[in-house]
Amino acid sequence: MEKTLQKLAKDFRENEGNIISLLQETQEAFGYIPEEAVYFFSRELDIPASRFFGVSTFYAQFYLKPRGKNIITACCGTACHVKGAERLINGAKRELSLTDENNTTNDNKFTLEQVACVGACSIAPVVIINKKVYGKMSADKLTKEIKTLRQDSNE
Amino acid sequence: MNNLEIKVCMGTGGIAAGGTDVLSAFDSALKERSIPAELQMGCSMHKVGCRGLCAKDVLVDVLIDDSRTTYQYIKPEMVQRIVDEHIVGGNPVSEWLVKEDYHNFHEKQIKVVLSDCGNIDPEDINSYISVGGYKATEKVFATMKPEDVIAEIKKSGLRGRGGAGFPTGVKWEACRGVQPNLQMGQKYIICNADEGDPGAFMDRAVIEGNPHAVIEGMVIGAYAIGASKGYVYIRAEYPLAVERLKLAIAAARERRFIGKNILDSGFDFDIKIKLGAGAFVCGEETALIASIEGQRGMPRAKPPFPVYQGLWGKPTVINNVETLANIPYIIVKGADWFSSYGTEKSKGTKVFALTGKVKNTGLIEVPMGITLKEIIYDIGGGIENDKKLKAVQTGGPSGGCITPDMLDINVDYESLAKVGSIVGSGGMIVLDEDDCMVNVAKYFLSFTQAESCGKCVPCRIGTKRLLEILNRITKGKGKEDDIELLLKLGSDVKSASLCGLGQTAPNPVLSTIKYFREEYEAHLQGKCPAKVCRDLLTYSIIEEFCKGCGACLRACPAGAITGEKKQPHKIAPEICVKCGACFDVCKFKAVGRE
């Protein structure tokens, strides 16, 4: 981890030095932004840790906790909303036993996220499972996909 | 037959419907029959960007000697038959062809920005050049002074397509006029591709379908204002658009349309991509600038406007994707051609994302001033399942609603503003009788409330209070004077907020109260007329329809349903959590909602 962080800090100094880009690269490397990383950058680059936390909590894209192995992103855009996104989300929550506060399963296999709009409104409602876009989703189909993924990860 | 060309729609919609597999099925089917060799013809296969009608994906064009046949809903297993019967046999597979509605969908549209989307391969610069791409750049550098470019854009009447509708030429002129020596030389041009409005995807489709037009618009804009650096600020939620833009920038640099000494003119300009990190407010220009600088994306007071003090304090022009994509076409075809479309004050065409409960959902480009009726019934094909139209929501979370009795309204900046809505970035969502307007208002407000940056109090706290009131109304716990309170608070938030987000956030609420006050009143009486708001519904089983199949019993998460096999079941209202799972699974319409 130390090595990766050193490299990122070096890039930061040599380039324009943009905190958002640094955090994006950190997340790319670790899947989330570990607390240690923030304190490391803070020491190394002489930037208060509060600025990193300020930026990372402002933007929806940054995660301060590790995410599950499978990522399910439900679109909550207007078109998806009127075509029943809420029911999809509730269905997935039931299937994965998730709550409003906790969106990652205890075994770290699934994370359920919501995003404002992925811009695929004409095939609403849309769900993205591990970066693949599924259009015209139904609660039934989503449950099936989750069951398949669960089986795959058990094998 | 000398030339065969196959075009597969591969925007985000096309890929989600299986476009990648269709393209490779064509590839292997054609190779298997060794068609290119056997028939001795030129054979090419392309992925193309979105052509608008994503609802019918995967759409495939088969062009034999430039005669075009279009198929809809194509799946990989259907490819073999198209190859056998159509390409080899010469008889198109008639039952898979696009129907009348596909042609109706396109008939009333006038495509400027989208004219090449869906026709060219967005990942191949030669494809863009072959339809006249980069002609505008060549023309500008060979024959025009920056002042000429600005004059031409001003004359065209082009206005910003991001929402506010500020004249593009005027913006450029102001930035050009800032004295370079006072500002230490550097100026910037930024392409705003932070398309955050839920329900809008025009910018995504333009970048996915024709990224070079946006780059060309930026080069010409940079030349006009004297900028040497440009940024495209794009949402990270659009991976395909980012990928294609990266490819396009690299290809343009290689051909010297951007970079040092562009086309030997002595002018330097280069473009960088900045990924947004997921904040709606960053579509506001001062917040966008803060975000590019690496800070929290919070807006600041204007003036000073970005054209005087923008990115890193330097003069900066920020234009929307669609605005920039219009530029090359205006330069090549002339300002007069462009301004021949549209109304007196709103020139040209506008791209809309037509979605919701309409038959043909998709991306459309129409001349400004077309009536809403033409959009919904001629292009959109009417309401899905022939239900009743209730309202059209335009402008996303900053916009308002238009009711069915106003369908003859002209769609342009002024007319929509007059009825309390806006053109906005171009989202157009059609709602039918099954949609609850209070719920729609609540949806938009919960979005703006979550996206409020928190800098100014009226927006941060005002939106929260508005949402609380809406929440209690939809839960049946509204108070008698809540509607008046919403109106009062809404107008306060509008007038006291710092940036566009807060100034427009109450619009969906105010506009739904204005036109659908009776729905709010019904909620106060404990009824949701559209049967959407969960807490106001009760579920029960209609005994005469129930076959006792047990589907609802298995689906119920709360164990509220009981009953023997083949006997009518029962829902215990005190256990029921009103999730609607039983209603969704019942095939016999035996679950009632009241």
PDB file of N, CA, C and O in Angstrom, chain B residues 110-117 128 136 149 152-153 156-162 168 172 191 202-203 206 210-218 220-221 319-335 337-339 341 346-351 365-368 413 425:
ATOM      1  N   ILE B 110     -35.859  17.635 -37.164  1.00  0.00           N
ATOM      2  CA  ILE B 110     -34.855  18.254 -38.027  1.00  0.00           C
ATOM      3  C   ILE B 110     -33.535  18.107 -37.308  1.00  0.00           C
ATOM      4  O   ILE B 110     -33.363  18.581 -36.194  1.00  0.00           O
ATOM      5  N   LYS B 111     -32.624  17.395 -37.918  1.00  0.00           N
ATOM      6  CA  LYS B 111     -31.409  17.061 -37.193  1.00  0.00           C
ATOM      7  C   LYS B 111     -30.230  17.924 -37.627  1.00  0.00           C
ATOM      8  O   LYS B 111     -29.852  17.934 -38.797  1.00  0.00           O
ATOM      9  N   VAL B 112     -29.702  18.666 -36.674  1.00  0.00           N
ATOM     10  CA  VAL B 112     -28.486  19.438 -36.906  1.00  0.00           C
ATOM     11  C   VAL B 112     -27.382  18.808 -36.066  1.00  0.00           C
ATOM     12  O   VAL B 112     -26.455  18.184 -36.582  1.00  0.00           O
ATOM     13  N   VAL B 113     -27.546  18.935 -34.756  1.00  0.00           N
ATOM     14  CA  VAL B 113     -26.554  18.367 -33.848  1.00  0.00           C
ATOM     15  C   VAL B 113     -26.473  16.848 -34.012  1.00  0.00           C
ATOM     16  O   VAL B 113     -25.407  16.253 -33.979  1.00  0.00           O
ATOM     17  N   LEU B 114     -27.635  16.237 -34.217  1.00  0.00           N
ATOM     18  CA  LEU B 114     -27.660  14.776 -34.317  1.00  0.00           C
ATOM     19  C   LEU B 114     -27.552  14.280 -35.761  1.00  0.00           C
ATOM     20  O   LEU B 114     -27.726  13.104 -36.009  1.00  0.00           O
ATOM     21  N   SER B 115     -27.286  15.206 -36.700  1.00  0.00           N
ATOM     22  CA  SER B 115     -27.363  14.787 -38.106  1.00  0.00           C
ATOM     23  C   SER B 115     -26.410  13.639 -38.410  1.00  0.00           C
ATOM     24  O   SER B 115     -26.703  12.785 -39.244  1.00  0.00           O
ATOM     25  N   ASP B 116     -25.256  13.607 -37.753  1.00  0.00           N
ATOM     26  CA  ASP B 116     -24.313  12.529 -38.037  1.00  0.00           C
ATOM     27  C   ASP B 116     -24.321  11.426 -36.988  1.00  0.00           C
ATOM     28  O   ASP B 116     -23.714  10.384 -37.182  1.00  0.00           O
ATOM     29  N   CYS B 117     -25.026  11.651 -35.883  1.00  0.00           N
ATOM     30  CA  CYS B 117     -25.121  10.605 -34.852  1.00  0.00           C
ATOM     31  C   CYS B 117     -25.930   9.438 -35.417  1.00  0.00           C
ATOM     32  O   CYS B 117     -26.986   9.642 -35.979  1.00  0.00           O
ATOM     33  N   TYR B 128     -15.928  10.614 -39.501  1.00  0.00           N
ATOM     34  CA  TYR B 128     -16.422  11.985 -39.317  1.00  0.00           C
ATOM     35  C   TYR B 128     -15.933  12.881 -40.461  1.00  0.00           C
ATOM     36  O   TYR B 128     -16.700  13.665 -41.015  1.00  0.00           O
ATOM     37  N   ALA B 136     -15.164  22.839 -40.900  1.00  0.00           N
ATOM     38  CA  ALA B 136     -15.371  24.121 -40.240  1.00  0.00           C
ATOM     39  C   ALA B 136     -14.068  24.641 -39.652  1.00  0.00           C
ATOM     40  O   ALA B 136     -13.742  25.822 -39.780  1.00  0.00           O
ATOM     41  N   VAL B 149     -15.653  35.001 -36.583  1.00  0.00           N
ATOM     42  CA  VAL B 149     -16.315  33.832 -36.009  1.00  0.00           C
ATOM     43  C   VAL B 149     -17.398  34.292 -35.037  1.00  0.00           C
ATOM     44  O   VAL B 149     -18.542  33.838 -35.086  1.00  0.00           O
ATOM     45  N   GLU B 152     -20.373  35.722 -36.767  1.00  0.00           N
ATOM     46  CA  GLU B 152     -21.194  34.694 -37.402  1.00  0.00           C
ATOM     47  C   GLU B 152     -22.073  33.981 -36.364  1.00  0.00           C
ATOM     48  O   GLU B 152     -23.261  33.756 -36.598  1.00  0.00           O
ATOM     49  N   ILE B 153     -21.493  33.659 -35.224  1.00  0.00           N
ATOM     50  CA  ILE B 153     -22.260  32.966 -34.178  1.00  0.00           C
ATOM     51  C   ILE B 153     -23.348  33.895 -33.614  1.00  0.00           C
ATOM     52  O   ILE B 153     -24.476  33.480 -33.360  1.00  0.00           O
ATOM     53  N   SER B 156     -26.167  34.016 -35.987  1.00  0.00           N
ATOM     54  CA  SER B 156     -26.969  32.784 -36.051  1.00  0.00           C
ATOM     55  C   SER B 156     -28.049  32.771 -34.966  1.00  0.00           C
ATOM     56  O   SER B 156     -29.033  32.060 -35.078  1.00  0.00           O
ATOM     57  N   GLY B 157     -27.836  33.557 -33.892  1.00  0.00           N
ATOM     58  CA  GLY B 157     -28.820  33.566 -32.807  1.00  0.00           C
ATOM     59  C   GLY B 157     -28.729  32.366 -31.888  1.00  0.00           C
ATOM     60  O   GLY B 157     -29.641  32.107 -31.107  1.00  0.00           O
ATOM     61  N   LEU B 158     -27.633  31.610 -31.975  1.00  0.00           N
ATOM     62  CA  LEU B 158     -27.473  30.431 -31.110  1.00  0.00           C
ATOM     63  C   LEU B 158     -27.462  30.842 -29.644  1.00  0.00           C
ATOM     64  O   LEU B 158     -26.744  31.748 -29.249  1.00  0.00           O
ATOM     65  N   ARG B 159     -28.286  30.151 -28.834  1.00  0.00           N
ATOM     66  CA  ARG B 159     -28.306  30.400 -27.398  1.00  0.00           C
ATOM     67  C   ARG B 159     -27.921  29.147 -26.646  1.00  0.00           C
ATOM     68  O   ARG B 159     -28.108  28.044 -27.135  1.00  0.00           O
ATOM     69  N   GLY B 160     -27.355  29.347 -25.450  1.00  0.00           N
ATOM     70  CA  GLY B 160     -26.823  28.223 -24.674  1.00  0.00           C
ATOM     71  C   GLY B 160     -27.855  27.129 -24.478  1.00  0.00           C
ATOM     72  O   GLY B 160     -28.978  27.389 -24.081  1.00  0.00           O
ATOM     73  N   ARG B 161     -27.452  25.898 -24.758  1.00  0.00           N
ATOM     74  CA  ARG B 161     -28.385  24.776 -24.688  1.00  0.00           C
ATOM     75  C   ARG B 161     -28.375  24.102 -23.327  1.00  0.00           C
ATOM     76  O   ARG B 161     -29.028  23.097 -23.125  1.00  0.00           O
ATOM     77  N   GLY B 162     -27.615  24.663 -22.377  1.00  0.00           N
ATOM     78  CA  GLY B 162     -27.535  24.036 -21.056  1.00  0.00           C
ATOM     79  C   GLY B 162     -28.735  24.341 -20.184  1.00  0.00           C
ATOM     80  O   GLY B 162     -28.953  23.716 -19.169  1.00  0.00           O
ATOM     81  N   THR B 168     -24.728  32.650 -27.159  1.00  0.00           N
ATOM     82  CA  THR B 168     -23.352  32.163 -27.165  1.00  0.00           C
ATOM     83  C   THR B 168     -22.370  33.200 -27.707  1.00  0.00           C
ATOM     84  O   THR B 168     -21.292  33.408 -27.148  1.00  0.00           O
ATOM     85  N   TRP B 172     -18.965  34.844 -25.951  1.00  0.00           N
ATOM     86  CA  TRP B 172     -17.631  34.768 -26.547  1.00  0.00           C
ATOM     87  C   TRP B 172     -17.038  36.158 -26.713  1.00  0.00           C
ATOM     88  O   TRP B 172     -15.867  36.390 -26.454  1.00  0.00           O
ATOM     89  N   CYS B 191     -15.992  22.759 -21.704  1.00  0.00           N
ATOM     90  CA  CYS B 191     -17.214  22.137 -22.188  1.00  0.00           C
ATOM     91  C   CYS B 191     -17.908  21.495 -20.986  1.00  0.00           C
ATOM     92  O   CYS B 191     -17.351  20.625 -20.316  1.00  0.00           O
ATOM     93  N   MET B 202     -29.133  13.946 -23.397  1.00  0.00           N
ATOM     94  CA  MET B 202     -28.761  14.502 -24.687  1.00  0.00           C
ATOM     95  C   MET B 202     -27.246  14.556 -24.846  1.00  0.00           C
ATOM     96  O   MET B 202     -26.695  14.187 -25.871  1.00  0.00           O
ATOM     97  N   ASP B 203     -26.580  15.074 -23.816  1.00  0.00           N
ATOM     98  CA  ASP B 203     -25.141  15.288 -23.922  1.00  0.00           C
ATOM     99  C   ASP B 203     -24.400  13.962 -24.034  1.00  0.00           C
ATOM    100  O   ASP B 203     -23.450  13.839 -24.789  1.00  0.00           O
ATOM    101  N   VAL B 206     -24.812  12.753 -27.597  1.00  0.00           N
ATOM    102  CA  VAL B 206     -24.019  13.516 -28.572  1.00  0.00           C
ATOM    103  C   VAL B 206     -22.554  13.094 -28.484  1.00  0.00           C
ATOM    104  O   VAL B 206     -21.907  12.834 -29.507  1.00  0.00           O
ATOM    105  N   ASN B 210     -21.071  11.382 -31.622  1.00  0.00           N
ATOM    106  CA  ASN B 210     -20.273  12.236 -32.491  1.00  0.00           C
ATOM    107  C   ASN B 210     -19.347  13.132 -31.677  1.00  0.00           C
ATOM    108  O   ASN B 210     -19.512  14.350 -31.639  1.00  0.00           O
ATOM    109  N   PRO B 211     -18.346  12.531 -31.031  1.00  0.00           N
ATOM    110  CA  PRO B 211     -17.485  13.331 -30.136  1.00  0.00           C
ATOM    111  C   PRO B 211     -16.694  14.410 -30.861  1.00  0.00           C
ATOM    112  O   PRO B 211     -16.384  15.448 -30.288  1.00  0.00           O
ATOM    113  N   HIS B 212     -16.394  14.160 -32.133  1.00  0.00           N
ATOM    114  CA  HIS B 212     -15.551  15.125 -32.843  1.00  0.00           C
ATOM    115  C   HIS B 212     -16.242  16.462 -33.056  1.00  0.00           C
ATOM    116  O   HIS B 212     -15.585  17.496 -33.129  1.00  0.00           O
ATOM    117  N   ALA B 213     -17.562  16.457 -33.187  1.00  0.00           N
ATOM    118  CA  ALA B 213     -18.269  17.727 -33.372  1.00  0.00           C
ATOM    119  C   ALA B 213     -18.080  18.609 -32.145  1.00  0.00           C
ATOM    120  O   ALA B 213     -17.950  19.834 -32.261  1.00  0.00           O
ATOM    121  N   VAL B 214     -18.051  17.997 -30.959  1.00  0.00           N
ATOM    122  CA  VAL B 214     -17.851  18.760 -29.724  1.00  0.00           C
ATOM    123  C   VAL B 214     -16.428  19.319 -29.686  1.00  0.00           C
ATOM    124  O   VAL B 214     -16.204  20.486 -29.360  1.00  0.00           O
ATOM    125  N   ILE B 215     -15.466  18.477 -30.064  1.00  0.00           N
ATOM    126  CA  ILE B 215     -14.070  18.931 -30.090  1.00  0.00           C
ATOM    127  C   ILE B 215     -13.922  20.089 -31.076  1.00  0.00           C
ATOM    128  O   ILE B 215     -13.294  21.106 -30.786  1.00  0.00           O
ATOM    129  N   GLU B 216     -14.540  19.949 -32.237  1.00  0.00           N
ATOM    130  CA  GLU B 216     -14.444  20.995 -33.248  1.00  0.00           C
ATOM    131  C   GLU B 216     -15.039  22.302 -32.724  1.00  0.00           C
ATOM    132  O   GLU B 216     -14.472  23.377 -32.912  1.00  0.00           O
ATOM    133  N   GLY B 217     -16.187  22.197 -32.069  1.00  0.00           N
ATOM    134  CA  GLY B 217     -16.806  23.382 -31.482  1.00  0.00           C
ATOM    135  C   GLY B 217     -15.882  24.056 -30.479  1.00  0.00           C
ATOM    136  O   GLY B 217     -15.786  25.281 -30.416  1.00  0.00           O
ATOM    137  N   MET B 218     -15.165  23.233 -29.707  1.00  0.00           N
ATOM    138  CA  MET B 218     -14.248  23.796 -28.708  1.00  0.00           C
ATOM    139  C   MET B 218     -13.063  24.493 -29.370  1.00  0.00           C
ATOM    140  O   MET B 218     -12.637  25.569 -28.935  1.00  0.00           O
ATOM    141  N   ILE B 220     -12.946  25.903 -32.304  1.00  0.00           N
ATOM    142  CA  ILE B 220     -13.401  27.152 -32.917  1.00  0.00           C
ATOM    143  C   ILE B 220     -13.686  28.201 -31.845  1.00  0.00           C
ATOM    144  O   ILE B 220     -13.302  29.364 -31.974  1.00  0.00           O
ATOM    145  N   GLY B 221     -14.297  27.772 -30.748  1.00  0.00           N
ATOM    146  CA  GLY B 221     -14.560  28.681 -29.638  1.00  0.00           C
ATOM    147  C   GLY B 221     -13.267  29.210 -29.041  1.00  0.00           C
ATOM    148  O   GLY B 221     -13.138  30.409 -28.742  1.00  0.00           O
ATOM    149  N   ASN B 319     -19.334  26.414 -22.101  1.00  0.00           N
ATOM    150  CA  ASN B 319     -20.448  26.114 -23.004  1.00  0.00           C
ATOM    151  C   ASN B 319     -20.891  24.679 -22.814  1.00  0.00           C
ATOM    152  O   ASN B 319     -20.097  23.802 -22.500  1.00  0.00           O
ATOM    153  N   ASN B 320     -22.164  24.461 -23.049  1.00  0.00           N
ATOM    154  CA  ASN B 320     -22.741  23.129 -22.948  1.00  0.00           C
ATOM    155  C   ASN B 320     -22.361  22.285 -24.184  1.00  0.00           C
ATOM    156  O   ASN B 320     -22.020  22.821 -25.239  1.00  0.00           O
ATOM    157  N   VAL B 321     -22.411  20.984 -24.040  1.00  0.00           N
ATOM    158  CA  VAL B 321     -22.060  20.049 -25.118  1.00  0.00           C
ATOM    159  C   VAL B 321     -22.827  20.341 -26.409  1.00  0.00           C
ATOM    160  O   VAL B 321     -22.253  20.466 -27.502  1.00  0.00           O
ATOM    161  N   GLU B 322     -24.137  20.451 -26.261  1.00  0.00           N
ATOM    162  CA  GLU B 322     -24.972  20.626 -27.455  1.00  0.00           C
ATOM    163  C   GLU B 322     -24.691  21.963 -28.135  1.00  0.00           C
ATOM    164  O   GLU B 322     -24.681  22.050 -29.369  1.00  0.00           O
ATOM    165  N   THR B 323     -24.471  23.010 -27.337  1.00  0.00           N
ATOM    166  CA  THR B 323     -24.121  24.310 -27.895  1.00  0.00           C
ATOM    167  C   THR B 323     -22.877  24.171 -28.770  1.00  0.00           C
ATOM    168  O   THR B 323     -22.848  24.628 -29.922  1.00  0.00           O
ATOM    169  N   LEU B 324     -21.844  23.540 -28.224  1.00  0.00           N
ATOM    170  CA  LEU B 324     -20.587  23.407 -28.951  1.00  0.00           C
ATOM    171  C   LEU B 324     -20.758  22.554 -30.202  1.00  0.00           C
ATOM    172  O   LEU B 324     -20.176  22.834 -31.247  1.00  0.00           O
ATOM    173  N   ALA B 325     -21.587  21.512 -30.117  1.00  0.00           N
ATOM    174  CA  ALA B 325     -21.776  20.634 -31.265  1.00  0.00           C
ATOM    175  C   ALA B 325     -22.508  21.332 -32.402  1.00  0.00           C
ATOM    176  O   ALA B 325     -22.443  20.901 -33.552  1.00  0.00           O
ATOM    177  N   ASN B 326     -23.207  22.424 -32.092  1.00  0.00           N
ATOM    178  CA  ASN B 326     -23.868  23.199 -33.145  1.00  0.00           C
ATOM    179  C   ASN B 326     -22.878  24.028 -33.970  1.00  0.00           C
ATOM    180  O   ASN B 326     -23.128  24.326 -35.137  1.00  0.00           O
ATOM    181  N   ILE B 327     -21.773  24.428 -33.318  1.00  0.00           N
ATOM    182  CA  ILE B 327     -20.842  25.392 -33.922  1.00  0.00           C
ATOM    183  C   ILE B 327     -20.320  24.984 -35.309  1.00  0.00           C
ATOM    184  O   ILE B 327     -20.430  25.761 -36.258  1.00  0.00           O
ATOM    185  N   PRO B 328     -19.759  23.754 -35.454  1.00  0.00           N
ATOM    186  CA  PRO B 328     -19.210  23.420 -36.775  1.00  0.00           C
ATOM    187  C   PRO B 328     -20.252  23.509 -37.891  1.00  0.00           C
ATOM    188  O   PRO B 328     -19.938  23.957 -38.997  1.00  0.00           O
ATOM    189  N   TYR B 329     -21.493  23.116 -37.581  1.00  0.00           N
ATOM    190  CA  TYR B 329     -22.531  23.140 -38.617  1.00  0.00           C
ATOM    191  C   TYR B 329     -22.877  24.586 -38.992  1.00  0.00           C
ATOM    192  O   TYR B 329     -23.146  24.886 -40.154  1.00  0.00           O
ATOM    193  N   ILE B 330     -22.865  25.487 -37.996  1.00  0.00           N
ATOM    194  CA  ILE B 330     -23.155  26.895 -38.292  1.00  0.00           C
ATOM    195  C   ILE B 330     -22.047  27.488 -39.160  1.00  0.00           C
ATOM    196  O   ILE B 330     -22.309  28.212 -40.121  1.00  0.00           O
ATOM    197  N   ILE B 331     -20.798  27.161 -38.817  1.00  0.00           N
ATOM    198  CA  ILE B 331     -19.675  27.719 -39.581  1.00  0.00           C
ATOM    199  C   ILE B 331     -19.720  27.236 -41.036  1.00  0.00           C
ATOM    200  O   ILE B 331     -19.540  28.012 -41.969  1.00  0.00           O
ATOM    201  N   VAL B 332     -19.997  25.958 -41.234  1.00  0.00           N
ATOM    202  CA  VAL B 332     -19.979  25.419 -42.598  1.00  0.00           C
ATOM    203  C   VAL B 332     -21.204  25.880 -43.390  1.00  0.00           C
ATOM    204  O   VAL B 332     -21.091  26.336 -44.531  1.00  0.00           O
ATOM    205  N   LYS B 333     -22.386  25.780 -42.767  1.00  0.00           N
ATOM    206  CA  LYS B 333     -23.601  26.060 -43.534  1.00  0.00           C
ATOM    207  C   LYS B 333     -24.061  27.505 -43.409  1.00  0.00           C
ATOM    208  O   LYS B 333     -24.964  27.934 -44.116  1.00  0.00           O
ATOM    209  N   GLY B 334     -23.494  28.253 -42.493  1.00  0.00           N
ATOM    210  CA  GLY B 334     -23.808  29.676 -42.396  1.00  0.00           C
ATOM    211  C   GLY B 334     -24.870  30.011 -41.372  1.00  0.00           C
ATOM    212  O   GLY B 334     -25.752  29.204 -41.066  1.00  0.00           O
ATOM    213  N   ALA B 335     -24.765  31.230 -40.832  1.00  0.00           N
ATOM    214  CA  ALA B 335     -25.684  31.688 -39.800  1.00  0.00           C
ATOM    215  C   ALA B 335     -27.118  31.763 -40.323  1.00  0.00           C
ATOM    216  O   ALA B 335     -28.073  31.475 -39.602  1.00  0.00           O
ATOM    217  N   TRP B 337     -28.603  29.950 -42.598  1.00  0.00           N
ATOM    218  CA  TRP B 337     -29.200  28.616 -42.653  1.00  0.00           C
ATOM    219  C   TRP B 337     -29.684  28.196 -41.275  1.00  0.00           C
ATOM    220  O   TRP B 337     -30.809  27.739 -41.105  1.00  0.00           O
ATOM    221  N   PHE B 338     -28.847  28.414 -40.257  1.00  0.00           N
ATOM    222  CA  PHE B 338     -29.191  28.010 -38.900  1.00  0.00           C
ATOM    223  C   PHE B 338     -30.415  28.773 -38.397  1.00  0.00           C
ATOM    224  O   PHE B 338     -31.343  28.191 -37.838  1.00  0.00           O
ATOM    225  N   SER B 339     -30.422  30.102 -38.639  1.00  0.00           N
ATOM    226  CA  SER B 339     -31.509  30.897 -38.066  1.00  0.00           C
ATOM    227  C   SER B 339     -32.796  30.772 -38.876  1.00  0.00           C
ATOM    228  O   SER B 339     -33.826  31.329 -38.502  1.00  0.00           O
ATOM    229  N   TYR B 341     -34.275  28.054 -38.971  1.00  0.00           N
ATOM    230  CA  TYR B 341     -35.072  27.192 -38.098  1.00  0.00           C
ATOM    231  C   TYR B 341     -35.412  27.951 -36.829  1.00  0.00           C
ATOM    232  O   TYR B 341     -34.654  28.810 -36.385  1.00  0.00           O
ATOM    233  N   SER B 346     -35.830  32.284 -30.383  1.00  0.00           N
ATOM    234  CA  SER B 346     -35.141  31.011 -30.135  1.00  0.00           C
ATOM    235  C   SER B 346     -34.828  30.386 -31.491  1.00  0.00           C
ATOM    236  O   SER B 346     -35.717  29.876 -32.152  1.00  0.00           O
ATOM    237  N   LYS B 347     -33.556  30.468 -31.870  1.00  0.00           N
ATOM    238  CA  LYS B 347     -33.178  29.980 -33.198  1.00  0.00           C
ATOM    239  C   LYS B 347     -32.686  28.539 -33.150  1.00  0.00           C
ATOM    240  O   LYS B 347     -32.187  28.073 -32.134  1.00  0.00           O
ATOM    241  N   GLY B 348     -32.771  27.904 -34.317  1.00  0.00           N
ATOM    242  CA  GLY B 348     -32.174  26.586 -34.462  1.00  0.00           C
ATOM    243  C   GLY B 348     -33.041  25.464 -33.924  1.00  0.00           C
ATOM    244  O   GLY B 348     -34.258  25.582 -33.814  1.00  0.00           O
ATOM    245  N   THR B 349     -32.379  24.381 -33.591  1.00  0.00           N
ATOM    246  CA  THR B 349     -33.079  23.188 -33.125  1.00  0.00           C
ATOM    247  C   THR B 349     -32.678  22.911 -31.678  1.00  0.00           C
ATOM    248  O   THR B 349     -31.735  23.490 -31.176  1.00  0.00           O
ATOM    249  N   LYS B 350     -33.415  22.018 -31.042  1.00  0.00           N
ATOM    250  CA  LYS B 350     -33.064  21.620 -29.678  1.00  0.00           C
ATOM    251  C   LYS B 350     -33.231  20.116 -29.549  1.00  0.00           C
ATOM    252  O   LYS B 350     -34.205  19.552 -30.065  1.00  0.00           O
ATOM    253  N   VAL B 351     -32.304  19.511 -28.872  1.00  0.00           N
ATOM    254  CA  VAL B 351     -32.397  18.080 -28.625  1.00  0.00           C
ATOM    255  C   VAL B 351     -33.130  17.861 -27.307  1.00  0.00           C
ATOM    256  O   VAL B 351     -32.851  18.526 -26.317  1.00  0.00           O
ATOM    257  N   GLU B 365     -34.595  15.547 -31.963  1.00  0.00           N
ATOM    258  CA  GLU B 365     -34.135  16.911 -32.232  1.00  0.00           C
ATOM    259  C   GLU B 365     -35.207  17.595 -33.071  1.00  0.00           C
ATOM    260  O   GLU B 365     -35.578  17.124 -34.135  1.00  0.00           O
ATOM    261  N   VAL B 366     -35.707  18.713 -32.548  1.00  0.00           N
ATOM    262  CA  VAL B 366     -36.829  19.380 -33.220  1.00  0.00           C
ATOM    263  C   VAL B 366     -36.506  20.862 -33.377  1.00  0.00           C
ATOM    264  O   VAL B 366     -35.723  21.410 -32.613  1.00  0.00           O
ATOM    265  N   PRO B 367     -37.109  21.511 -34.379  1.00  0.00           N
ATOM    266  CA  PRO B 367     -36.913  22.952 -34.485  1.00  0.00           C
ATOM    267  C   PRO B 367     -37.580  23.647 -33.302  1.00  0.00           C
ATOM    268  O   PRO B 367     -38.641  23.224 -32.859  1.00  0.00           O
ATOM    269  N   MET B 368     -36.958  24.686 -32.789  1.00  0.00           N
ATOM    270  CA  MET B 368     -37.565  25.476 -31.715  1.00  0.00           C
ATOM    271  C   MET B 368     -38.919  25.983 -32.198  1.00  0.00           C
ATOM    272  O   MET B 368     -39.062  26.383 -33.358  1.00  0.00           O
ATOM    273  N   TYR B 413     -37.734  28.920 -25.540  1.00  0.00           N
ATOM    274  CA  TYR B 413     -37.350  29.470 -24.226  1.00  0.00           C
ATOM    275  C   TYR B 413     -38.459  30.343 -23.628  1.00  0.00           C
ATOM    276  O   TYR B 413     -38.833  30.202 -22.469  1.00  0.00           O
ATOM    277  N   SER B 425     -32.134  21.775 -19.721  1.00  0.00           N
ATOM    278  CA  SER B 425     -31.152  21.092 -20.541  1.00  0.00           C
ATOM    279  C   SER B 425     -31.851  20.209 -21.572  1.00  0.00           C
ATOM    280  O   SER B 425     -31.244  19.790 -22.537  1.00  0.00           O
TER     281      SER B 425
END
